[in-house]
Amino acid sequence: MSIKPIQYHDGICRMIDQRLLPTEEVWLEYTDYQGVAEAIQTMVVRGAPAIGVAAAFGAAFGARDIAADDFAGFAAQLEKVCSVLAATRPTAVNLFWALERMQRIAKEHCQQPLAEIKERLLQEALNIAAEDEQINRTMGANGAPLIADGSRILTHCNAGALATGGYGTALGVIRAAVESGKKVMVYADETRPFLQGSRLTAWELHRDGIPVTLICDNMAGALMNQGKIDCVIVGADRIAANGDVANKIGTYTVAVLAKEHNLPFYVAAPISTIDPALADGSMIPIEERDEAEVTHCAKTRLAPEGIGVRNPAFDVTPARLVSAIITERGVARGDYRTSLAELLAKQD
Ligand SMILES: CSC[C@H]1O[C@H](OP(=O)(O)O)[C@H](O)[C@@H]1O
């Protein structure tokens, strides 16, 4: 059973501290929105869908603590709670999707007593968490046919159960392929600088008994050139209307290499990761994180002091490099403006 990184029980949201994996499995407890916001910003919890799930619980905790005489006052304070959570990380659209859904639910129940609205919001956060895992299982079933038996699959960063409400997106497709009886092996890019691949993907796949081999990011091209990789599958943090994909920094590099070696490059993401309001990837905000993530590894300094450092946490892969976008509503190919719009228009 793949891990659920966010678990709620009796007023407490427990999240595994992904900064400490793979060496320590430490679960932190959260009961207020400020704590959840810090957990998202410091990457205790990370991964686009998981960030949305965590933010939903943060909004529910914030709503629970609002003292207001009427709905207008409640809604104004809920807006402030959601703005704090929205300010944590800019790229993953699932964060904003989840917060908008929580505020929409509040408005839909504005005639009810505030106590009932607060209960309803907690239930909505639980719904978002449960739905996400089911969405990933459906997405996995949609994507598994694309994975041939015996495939050697390269993945970048962690788009697994740890990045979601459970089961994973890119790793969910891999899990579904394995569960359908296919034998696969996975090359996991270490994914500098935060090392989601070596610390999280390798841990998660090894824990679940799926063969995984860790490689440095600079090895992917050579392995492709030696004919040792059959396809690539990654997650996404935001997909523009034209199919441009924002994902962990280094994804674009892998996509260019895959194109050079005529390898399929798949993206697996829930519909909530598509942002139809953005015409193309140039409009996707790219988070720049603290330079210490680049200059240090744990407490060990890796570079001299006083030098310039960049740490863009994401990059954008143009749609022309993307072979297919796998979602819970089906697989989009070709002209993504049309094929993504068709998936968005479909009902679940
Ligand atoms: C299932 S989407 C996961 C997505 O999020 C990761 O970014 P981060 O670890 O910084 O939250 C990475 O882009 C993954 O592909």
PDB file of N, CA and C in Angstrom, residues 5 10 34 58 94 100 102 133 156 161 179-180 187 198 225 233 267 292 318 339 345:
ATOM      1  N   PRO A   5       0.764  10.787   2.520  1.00  0.00           N
ATOM      2  CA  PRO A   5       1.652  11.715   3.248  1.00  0.00           C
ATOM      3  C   PRO A   5       0.930  12.692   4.155  1.00  0.00           C
ATOM      4  N   ASP A  10      -9.397  13.595  13.953  1.00  0.00           N
ATOM      5  CA  ASP A  10      -9.858  14.248  15.184  1.00  0.00           C
ATOM      6  C   ASP A  10      -9.185  15.606  15.431  1.00  0.00           C
ATOM      7  N   GLN A  34      -1.640  28.629  10.107  1.00  0.00           N
ATOM      8  CA  GLN A  34      -0.273  29.178  10.071  1.00  0.00           C
ATOM      9  C   GLN A  34       0.760  28.049  10.007  1.00  0.00           C
ATOM     10  N   GLY A  58      -5.571  23.448   5.816  1.00  0.00           N
ATOM     11  CA  GLY A  58      -5.206  24.726   6.422  1.00  0.00           C
ATOM     12  C   GLY A  58      -6.369  25.690   6.425  1.00  0.00           C
ATOM     13  N   ASN A  94      -2.526  23.737  -8.187  1.00  0.00           N
ATOM     14  CA  ASN A  94      -3.417  22.965  -7.312  1.00  0.00           C
ATOM     15  C   ASN A  94      -3.641  23.698  -5.986  1.00  0.00           C
ATOM     16  N   GLU A 100      -9.617  28.074  -3.810  1.00  0.00           N
ATOM     17  CA  GLU A 100     -10.831  28.605  -4.461  1.00  0.00           C
ATOM     18  C   GLU A 100     -12.017  27.672  -4.203  1.00  0.00           C
ATOM     19  N   MET A 102     -12.495  25.723  -1.586  1.00  0.00           N
ATOM     20  CA  MET A 102     -12.926  25.880  -0.189  1.00  0.00           C
ATOM     21  C   MET A 102     -13.759  27.156  -0.026  1.00  0.00           C
ATOM     22  N   GLU A 133      -6.618  10.746  -4.246  1.00  0.00           N
ATOM     23  CA  GLU A 133      -6.065   9.397  -4.400  1.00  0.00           C
ATOM     24  C   GLU A 133      -6.836   8.628  -5.465  1.00  0.00           C
ATOM     25  N   HIS A 156      11.671  12.073 -13.220  1.00  0.00           N
ATOM     26  CA  HIS A 156      12.422  13.216 -12.661  1.00  0.00           C
ATOM     27  C   HIS A 156      11.642  13.765 -11.477  1.00  0.00           C
ATOM     28  N   ALA A 161       3.251   9.029  -4.530  1.00  0.00           N
ATOM     29  CA  ALA A 161       2.265   9.142  -3.446  1.00  0.00           C
ATOM     30  C   ALA A 161       2.636  10.302  -2.521  1.00  0.00           C
ATOM     31  N   GLU A 179       0.786  -3.183 -11.362  1.00  0.00           N
ATOM     32  CA  GLU A 179      -0.390  -3.916 -10.866  1.00  0.00           C
ATOM     33  C   GLU A 179      -1.108  -4.655 -11.988  1.00  0.00           C
ATOM     34  N   SER A 180      -0.898  -4.194 -13.246  1.00  0.00           N
ATOM     35  CA  SER A 180      -1.537  -4.900 -14.376  1.00  0.00           C
ATOM     36  C   SER A 180      -0.694  -6.095 -14.818  1.00  0.00           C
ATOM     37  N   TYR A 187      14.488   4.372 -13.603  1.00  0.00           N
ATOM     38  CA  TYR A 187      15.659   5.198 -13.300  1.00  0.00           C
ATOM     39  C   TYR A 187      15.121   6.488 -12.675  1.00  0.00           C
ATOM     40  N   SER A 198      16.302  11.276  -5.350  1.00  0.00           N
ATOM     41  CA  SER A 198      17.105  10.329  -4.559  1.00  0.00           C
ATOM     42  C   SER A 198      16.474  10.111  -3.189  1.00  0.00           C
ATOM     43  N   ASN A 225      21.376   7.577 -24.693  1.00  0.00           N
ATOM     44  CA  ASN A 225      22.238   7.350 -25.848  1.00  0.00           C
ATOM     45  C   ASN A 225      22.708   5.901 -25.938  1.00  0.00           C
ATOM     46  N   ILE A 233       8.476   9.531 -17.842  1.00  0.00           N
ATOM     47  CA  ILE A 233       7.192  10.007 -17.318  1.00  0.00           C
ATOM     48  C   ILE A 233       7.463  10.883 -16.101  1.00  0.00           C
ATOM     49  N   VAL A 267       3.561  13.147 -19.527  1.00  0.00           N
ATOM     50  CA  VAL A 267       3.252  13.941 -18.330  1.00  0.00           C
ATOM     51  C   VAL A 267       1.960  13.387 -17.735  1.00  0.00           C
ATOM     52  N   ALA A 292      20.450  28.645  -0.336  1.00  0.00           N
ATOM     53  CA  ALA A 292      21.109  27.633   0.516  1.00  0.00           C
ATOM     54  C   ALA A 292      20.783  26.215   0.035  1.00  0.00           C
ATOM     55  N   PRO A 318       8.057  23.010 -23.418  1.00  0.00           N
ATOM     56  CA  PRO A 318       7.082  23.364 -24.447  1.00  0.00           C
ATOM     57  C   PRO A 318       6.281  22.156 -24.914  1.00  0.00           C
ATOM     58  N   SER A 339      -7.232  19.320 -27.376  1.00  0.00           N
ATOM     59  CA  SER A 339      -7.408  18.067 -26.612  1.00  0.00           C
ATOM     60  C   SER A 339      -7.536  18.329 -25.112  1.00  0.00           C
ATOM     61  N   ALA A 345     -13.771  19.923 -20.603  1.00  0.00           N
ATOM     62  CA  ALA A 345     -15.233  20.015 -20.811  1.00  0.00           C
ATOM     63  C   ALA A 345     -15.946  18.722 -20.410  1.00  0.00           C
TER      64      ALA A 345
END
